[in-house]
Coordinates of C-alpha atoms in Angstrom, one line a residue:
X1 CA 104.8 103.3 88.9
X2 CA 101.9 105.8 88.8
X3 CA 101.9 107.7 92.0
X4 CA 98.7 109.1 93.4
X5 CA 97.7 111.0 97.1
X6 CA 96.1 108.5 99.2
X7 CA 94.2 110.7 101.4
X8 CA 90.9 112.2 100.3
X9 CA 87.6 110.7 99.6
X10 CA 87.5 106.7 98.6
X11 CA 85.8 106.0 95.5
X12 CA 85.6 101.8 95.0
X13 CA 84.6 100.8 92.0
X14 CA 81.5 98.6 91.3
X15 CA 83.2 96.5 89.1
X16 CA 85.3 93.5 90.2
X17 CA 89.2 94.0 89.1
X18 CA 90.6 90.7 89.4
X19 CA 94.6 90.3 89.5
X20 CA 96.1 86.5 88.4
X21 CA 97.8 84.7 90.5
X22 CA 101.7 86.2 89.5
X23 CA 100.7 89.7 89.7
X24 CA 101.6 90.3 86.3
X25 CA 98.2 90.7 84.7
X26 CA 95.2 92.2 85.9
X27 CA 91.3 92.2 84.4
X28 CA 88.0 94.2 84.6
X29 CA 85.1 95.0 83.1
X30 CA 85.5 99.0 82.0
X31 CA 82.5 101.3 80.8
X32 CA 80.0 102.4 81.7
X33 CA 76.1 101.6 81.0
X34 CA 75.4 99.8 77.7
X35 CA 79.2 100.4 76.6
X36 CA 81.1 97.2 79.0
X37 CA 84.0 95.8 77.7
X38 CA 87.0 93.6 79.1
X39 CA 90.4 95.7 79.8
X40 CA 93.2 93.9 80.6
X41 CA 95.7 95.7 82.7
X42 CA 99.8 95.0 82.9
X43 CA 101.2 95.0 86.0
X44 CA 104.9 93.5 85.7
X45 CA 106.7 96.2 84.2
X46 CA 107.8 99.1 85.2
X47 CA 104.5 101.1 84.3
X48 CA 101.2 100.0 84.1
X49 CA 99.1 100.1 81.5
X50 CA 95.5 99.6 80.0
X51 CA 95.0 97.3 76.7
X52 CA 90.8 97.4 76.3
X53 CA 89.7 94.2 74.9
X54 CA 86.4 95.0 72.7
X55 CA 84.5 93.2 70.3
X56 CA 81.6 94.1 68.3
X57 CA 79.0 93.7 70.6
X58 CA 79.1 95.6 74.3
X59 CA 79.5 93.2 77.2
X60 CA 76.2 92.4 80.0
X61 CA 77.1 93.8 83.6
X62 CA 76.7 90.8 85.2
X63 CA 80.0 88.9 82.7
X64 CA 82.9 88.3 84.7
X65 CA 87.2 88.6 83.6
X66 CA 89.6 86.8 84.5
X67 CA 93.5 87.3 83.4
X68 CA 96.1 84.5 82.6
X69 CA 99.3 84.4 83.2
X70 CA 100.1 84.3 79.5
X71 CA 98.2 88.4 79.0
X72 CA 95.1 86.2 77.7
X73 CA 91.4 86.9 79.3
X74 CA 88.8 84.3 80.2
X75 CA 85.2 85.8 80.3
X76 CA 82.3 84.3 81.6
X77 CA 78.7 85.7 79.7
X78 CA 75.5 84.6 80.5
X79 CA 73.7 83.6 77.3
X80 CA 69.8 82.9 77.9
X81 CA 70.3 79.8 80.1
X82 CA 73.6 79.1 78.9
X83 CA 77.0 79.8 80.5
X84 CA 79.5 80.7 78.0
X85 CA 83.2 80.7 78.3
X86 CA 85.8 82.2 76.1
X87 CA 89.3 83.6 76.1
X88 CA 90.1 86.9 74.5
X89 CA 93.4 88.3 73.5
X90 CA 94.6 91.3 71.7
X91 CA 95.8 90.8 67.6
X92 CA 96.8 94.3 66.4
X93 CA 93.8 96.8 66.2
X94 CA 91.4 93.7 67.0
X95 CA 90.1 91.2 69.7
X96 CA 90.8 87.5 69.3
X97 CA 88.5 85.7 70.7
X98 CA 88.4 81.7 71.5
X99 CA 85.7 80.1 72.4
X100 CA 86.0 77.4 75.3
X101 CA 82.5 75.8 75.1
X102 CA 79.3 76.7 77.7
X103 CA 77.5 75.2 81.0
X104 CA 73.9 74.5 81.3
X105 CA 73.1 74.0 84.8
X106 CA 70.0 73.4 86.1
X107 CA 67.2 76.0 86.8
X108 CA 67.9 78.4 89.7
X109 CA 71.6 77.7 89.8
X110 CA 74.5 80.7 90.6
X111 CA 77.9 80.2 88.4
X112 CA 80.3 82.0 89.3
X113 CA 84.3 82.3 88.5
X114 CA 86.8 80.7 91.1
X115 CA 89.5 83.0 92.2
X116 CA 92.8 82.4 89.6
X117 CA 94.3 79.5 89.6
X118 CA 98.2 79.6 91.4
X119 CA 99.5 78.4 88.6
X120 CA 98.2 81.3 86.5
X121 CA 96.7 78.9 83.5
X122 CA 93.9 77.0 84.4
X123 CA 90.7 78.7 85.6
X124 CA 87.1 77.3 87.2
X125 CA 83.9 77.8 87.6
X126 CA 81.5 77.4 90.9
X127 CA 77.7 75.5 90.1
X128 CA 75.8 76.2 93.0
X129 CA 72.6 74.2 93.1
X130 CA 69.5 74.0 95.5
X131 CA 71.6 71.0 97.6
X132 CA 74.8 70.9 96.0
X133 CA 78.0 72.3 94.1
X134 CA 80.6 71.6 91.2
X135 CA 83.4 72.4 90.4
X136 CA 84.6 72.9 86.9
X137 CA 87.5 73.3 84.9
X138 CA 86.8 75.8 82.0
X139 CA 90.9 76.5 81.0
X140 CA 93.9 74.4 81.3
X141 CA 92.1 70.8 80.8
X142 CA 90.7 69.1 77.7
X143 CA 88.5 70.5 75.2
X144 CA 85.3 72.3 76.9
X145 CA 84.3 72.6 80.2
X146 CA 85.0 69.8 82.6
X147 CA 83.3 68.7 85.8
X148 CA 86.1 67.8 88.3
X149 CA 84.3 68.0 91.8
X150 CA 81.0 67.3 93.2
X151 CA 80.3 68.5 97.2
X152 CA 77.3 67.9 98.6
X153 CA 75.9 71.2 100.0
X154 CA 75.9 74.6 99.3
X155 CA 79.6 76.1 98.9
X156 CA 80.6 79.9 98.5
X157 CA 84.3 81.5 98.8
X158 CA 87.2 79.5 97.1
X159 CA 90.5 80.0 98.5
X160 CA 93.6 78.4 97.0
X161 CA 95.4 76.2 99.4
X162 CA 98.5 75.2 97.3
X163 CA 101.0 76.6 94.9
X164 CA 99.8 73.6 92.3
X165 CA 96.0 74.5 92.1
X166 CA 95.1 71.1 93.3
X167 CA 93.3 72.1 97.3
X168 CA 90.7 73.8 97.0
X169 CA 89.0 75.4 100.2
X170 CA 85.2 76.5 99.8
X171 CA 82.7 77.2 102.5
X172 CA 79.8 74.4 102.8
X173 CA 76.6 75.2 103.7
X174 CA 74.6 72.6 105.3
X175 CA 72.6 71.1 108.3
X176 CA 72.1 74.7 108.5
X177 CA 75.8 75.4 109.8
X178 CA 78.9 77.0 107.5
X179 CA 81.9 74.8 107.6
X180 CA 85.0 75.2 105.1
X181 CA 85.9 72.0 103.4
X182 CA 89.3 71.3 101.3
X183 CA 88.2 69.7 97.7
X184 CA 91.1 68.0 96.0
X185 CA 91.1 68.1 92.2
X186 CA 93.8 66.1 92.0
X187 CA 91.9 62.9 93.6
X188 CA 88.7 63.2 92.0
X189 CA 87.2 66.0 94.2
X190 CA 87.7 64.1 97.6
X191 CA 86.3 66.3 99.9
X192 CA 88.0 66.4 103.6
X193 CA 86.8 68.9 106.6
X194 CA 89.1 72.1 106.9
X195 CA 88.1 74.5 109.3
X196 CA 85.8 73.4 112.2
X197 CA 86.5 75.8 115.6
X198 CA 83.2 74.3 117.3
X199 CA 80.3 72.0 116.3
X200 CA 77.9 75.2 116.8
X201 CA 79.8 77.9 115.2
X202 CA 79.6 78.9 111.7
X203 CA 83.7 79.1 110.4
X204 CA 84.2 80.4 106.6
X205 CA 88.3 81.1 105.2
X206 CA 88.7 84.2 103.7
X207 CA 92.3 84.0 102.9
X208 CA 95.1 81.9 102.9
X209 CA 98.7 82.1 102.1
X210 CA 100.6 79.4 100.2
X211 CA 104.0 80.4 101.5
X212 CA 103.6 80.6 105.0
X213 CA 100.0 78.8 105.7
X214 CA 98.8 81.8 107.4
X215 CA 95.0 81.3 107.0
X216 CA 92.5 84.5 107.4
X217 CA 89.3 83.1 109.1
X218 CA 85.6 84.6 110.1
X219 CA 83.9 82.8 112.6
X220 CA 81.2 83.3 115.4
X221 CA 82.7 81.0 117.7
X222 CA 83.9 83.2 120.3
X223 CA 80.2 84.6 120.7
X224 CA 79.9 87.1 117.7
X225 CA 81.3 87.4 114.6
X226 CA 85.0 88.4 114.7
X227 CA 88.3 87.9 112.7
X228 CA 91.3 85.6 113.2
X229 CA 94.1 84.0 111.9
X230 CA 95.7 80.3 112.1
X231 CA 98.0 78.5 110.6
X232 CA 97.8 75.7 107.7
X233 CA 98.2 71.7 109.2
X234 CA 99.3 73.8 112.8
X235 CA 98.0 72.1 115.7
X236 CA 97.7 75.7 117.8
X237 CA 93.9 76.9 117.8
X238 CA 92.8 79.8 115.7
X239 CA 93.8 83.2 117.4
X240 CA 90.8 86.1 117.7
X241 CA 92.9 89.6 118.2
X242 CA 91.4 92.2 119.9
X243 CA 92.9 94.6 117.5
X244 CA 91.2 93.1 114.8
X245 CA 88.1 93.0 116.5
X246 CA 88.1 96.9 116.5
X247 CA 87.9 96.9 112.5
X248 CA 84.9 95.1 112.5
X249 CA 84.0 91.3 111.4
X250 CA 83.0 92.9 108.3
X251 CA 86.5 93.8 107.3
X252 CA 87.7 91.5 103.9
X253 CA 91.5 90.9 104.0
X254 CA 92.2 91.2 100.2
X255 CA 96.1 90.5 100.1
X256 CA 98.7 88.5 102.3
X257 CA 102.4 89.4 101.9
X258 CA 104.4 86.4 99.7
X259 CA 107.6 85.3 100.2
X260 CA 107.6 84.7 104.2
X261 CA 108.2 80.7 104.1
X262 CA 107.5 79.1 107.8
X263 CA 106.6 82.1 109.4
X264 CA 102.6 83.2 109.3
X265 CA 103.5 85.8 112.0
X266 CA 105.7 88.5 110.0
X267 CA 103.2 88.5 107.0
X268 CA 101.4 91.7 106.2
X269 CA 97.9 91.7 105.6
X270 CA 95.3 94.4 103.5
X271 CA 92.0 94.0 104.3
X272 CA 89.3 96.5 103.3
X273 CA 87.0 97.9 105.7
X274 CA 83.5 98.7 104.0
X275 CA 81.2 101.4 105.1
X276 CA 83.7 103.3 106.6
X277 CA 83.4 106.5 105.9
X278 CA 85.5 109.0 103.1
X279 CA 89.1 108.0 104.4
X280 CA 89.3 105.3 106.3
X281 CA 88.8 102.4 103.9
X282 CA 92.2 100.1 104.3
X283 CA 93.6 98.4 107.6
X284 CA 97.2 96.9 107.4
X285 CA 97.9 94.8 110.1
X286 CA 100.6 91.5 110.8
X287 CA 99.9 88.5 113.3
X288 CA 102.8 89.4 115.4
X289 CA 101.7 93.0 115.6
X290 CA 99.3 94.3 118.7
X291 CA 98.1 97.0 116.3
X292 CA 96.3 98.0 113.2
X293 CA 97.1 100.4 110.9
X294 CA 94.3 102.6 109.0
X295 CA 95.1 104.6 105.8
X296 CA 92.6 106.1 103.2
X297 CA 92.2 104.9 100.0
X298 CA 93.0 106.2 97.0
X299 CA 90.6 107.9 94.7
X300 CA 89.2 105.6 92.5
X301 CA 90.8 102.6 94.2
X302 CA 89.3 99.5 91.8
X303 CA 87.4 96.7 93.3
X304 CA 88.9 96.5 96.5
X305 CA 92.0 94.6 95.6
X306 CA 95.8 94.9 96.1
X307 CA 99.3 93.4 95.8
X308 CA 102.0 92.6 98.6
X309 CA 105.4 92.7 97.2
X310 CA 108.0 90.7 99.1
X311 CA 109.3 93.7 100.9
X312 CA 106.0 94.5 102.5
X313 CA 104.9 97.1 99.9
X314 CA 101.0 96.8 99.5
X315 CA 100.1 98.2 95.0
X316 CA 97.2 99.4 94.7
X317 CA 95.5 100.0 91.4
X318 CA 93.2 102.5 90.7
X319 CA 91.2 104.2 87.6
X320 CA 90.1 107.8 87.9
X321 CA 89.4 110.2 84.8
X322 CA 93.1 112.0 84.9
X323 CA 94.7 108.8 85.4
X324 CA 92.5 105.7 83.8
X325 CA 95.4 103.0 84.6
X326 CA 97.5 104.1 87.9
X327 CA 98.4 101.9 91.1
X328 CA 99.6 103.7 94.3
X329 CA 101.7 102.0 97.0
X330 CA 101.5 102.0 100.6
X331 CA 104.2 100.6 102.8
X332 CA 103.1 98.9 106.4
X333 CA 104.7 101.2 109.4
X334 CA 106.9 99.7 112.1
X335 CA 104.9 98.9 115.2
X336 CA 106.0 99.9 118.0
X337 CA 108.0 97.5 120.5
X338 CA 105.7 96.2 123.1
X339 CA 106.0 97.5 126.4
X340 CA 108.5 96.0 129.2
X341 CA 107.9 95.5 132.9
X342 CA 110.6 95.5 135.3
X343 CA 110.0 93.0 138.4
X344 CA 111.0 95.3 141.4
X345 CA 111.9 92.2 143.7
X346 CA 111.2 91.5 146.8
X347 CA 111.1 95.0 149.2
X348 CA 114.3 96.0 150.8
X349 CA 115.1 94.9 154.3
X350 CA 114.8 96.9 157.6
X351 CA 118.6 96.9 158.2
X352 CA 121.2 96.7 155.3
X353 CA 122.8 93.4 154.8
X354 CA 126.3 92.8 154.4
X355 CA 127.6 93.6 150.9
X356 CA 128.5 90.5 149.1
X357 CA 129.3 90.3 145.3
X358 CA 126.6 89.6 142.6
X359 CA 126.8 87.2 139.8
X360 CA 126.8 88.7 136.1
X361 CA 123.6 87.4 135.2
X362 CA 121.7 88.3 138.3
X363 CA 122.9 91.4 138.2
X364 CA 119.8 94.1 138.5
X365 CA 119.5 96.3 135.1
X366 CA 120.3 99.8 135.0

């Protein structure tokens, strides 16, 4: 693993670096300009490294990668007012490239790519229309692109709810209040309410973690917009920290430690604070904690994105001109133990009592 300093000035890069769902694969959109082209990036050995993906024509700005869990690339190019989908691989000194079929949806839409897929082979597409949204499967199904949900509303996010890529959590627009629904896939696209802390509040999921549940929220319930943290099909309300009101609502948690089955409260969480000035750009923080932890990030720190490890050690990648394919890691510090009060009991009496012994377990601590 490439090591760099993570103090010093925080460069984030424009372009999105997306990681697949494993961790073993990672995909961006390098250049610069007129000269764009997909680069896929290894992350499960013991080095990473940069394969570029480039065919004969540069790539738009605005086309979006997406890695596989098999080292193949889906890209998403907008063609006049076509949506184009194809998967791109590396063969020798060439690009392969297969083409999955295109979207036409209607005028004034936004598509956009879904996060990855947990099970690291099918990928989707978000339509998001002038009163409603689809879903649509672009990898993984039949031949072409497939509609596989229909919510009525305006939906944004998409958050991952199960290990099978069947729940599907977006935030719904409408009635002119943000709710996150659960679509599943699996049934059609039944649509079921998710996340709803009041009738007047507008509550969006950022994150969520299949292992534990532990669900990252951003909601203005409590009178402004803050950050909190519940737990998937828990009956406990959503918890507002005051710690994490001190990074700001606008703080994105980006990664959630895997591994922690049953138990939301030990898992570390990254979340990137924006407009933060040169050093301070990364909080690291756990439920169970009373504090947050601030570290710079590293120079040329891609997209805002990260990887837990099990053991609580947070990869970074990064792309800088000495180093074009590095990733740094960070590890979360011990918090310290909270603080104990002693009760001093009742006051001591005027005239000293007669001595009589003292059971073991009422015994007063040293």
């Amino acid at each position: 693993m490439t090591a760099c300093a993570v103090a010093g000035p925080a460069a984030v890069a424009v372009a999105a670096f997306t990681i697949a769902a494993d961790g073993s694969y990672a995909a961006r959109l390098a250049g610069e300009g007129d000269a764009r082209y997909p680069e896929r990036w290894t992350l499960g050995g013991p080095e990473p490294y940069a394969v570029p993906l480039p065919l004969d024509q540069p790539e738009e700005a605005d086309s979006e990668v997406l890695p596989l869990a098999d080292g193949r690339v889906l890209i998403h190019r907008r063609v006049a007012e076509r949506h184009a989908f194809a998967l791109l691989y590396p063969t020798g000194p060439r690009t392969g490239e297969l083409a999955l079929g295109a979207l036409t949806p209607a005028e004034g839409a936004r598509v956009a790519l879904l996060p990855p897929a947990p099970d690291g082979y099918g990928a989707y597409a978000l339509v998001v229309g002038a009163e409603s949204s689809t879903v649509w499967q672009v990898t993984g199904g039949g031949a072409g692109p497939a509609r596989v949900a229909h919510v009525p509303g305006r939906c944004s996010g998409g958050v991952w709810l199960d290990r099978e890529g069947r729940l599907l959590a977006l935030d719904r627009e409408q009635g002119g209040r943000t709710k996150t629904v659960a679509v599943d896939l699996g049934r059609g696209g039944e649509v079921s309410p998710l996340l709803q802390i009041s009738d007047a509040s507008d509550d969006r999921l950022l994150l969520a973690d299949t292992d534990s549940g532990l669900l990252l929220v951003r909601s203005d319930a409590p009178g402004e917009d803050r950050l909190g943290w519940g737990v998937l099909g828990s009956s406990r309300p959503v918890r507002f920290p005051e710690c994490l009101r001190a990074v700001g609502a606008g703080a994105v948690p980006f990664a959630v430690q895997p591994g922690q089955m049953l138990m939301p409260e030990s898992c570390a969480v990254a979340l990137r604070l924006p407009d933060q000035g040169p050093v301070d750009g990364i909080a690291l923080w756990r439920p169970a904690d009373r504090q947050v932890f601030r570290v710079g990030a590293p120079y040329g720190w891609l997209g805002g994105t990260g990887l837990w490890t099990r053991e609580a050690h947070l990869k970074l990648p990064y792309a800088t001109p000495d180093v074009p394919c590095g990733v740094v890691g960070v590890t979360l510090p011990q918090a310290p133990p909270a603080p104990v009060g002693f009760d001093p009991g009742p006051p001591a009496p005027a005239a000293p009592a007669a001595p009589r012994p003292v059971p073991l377990q009422q015994a007063p601590l040293a």
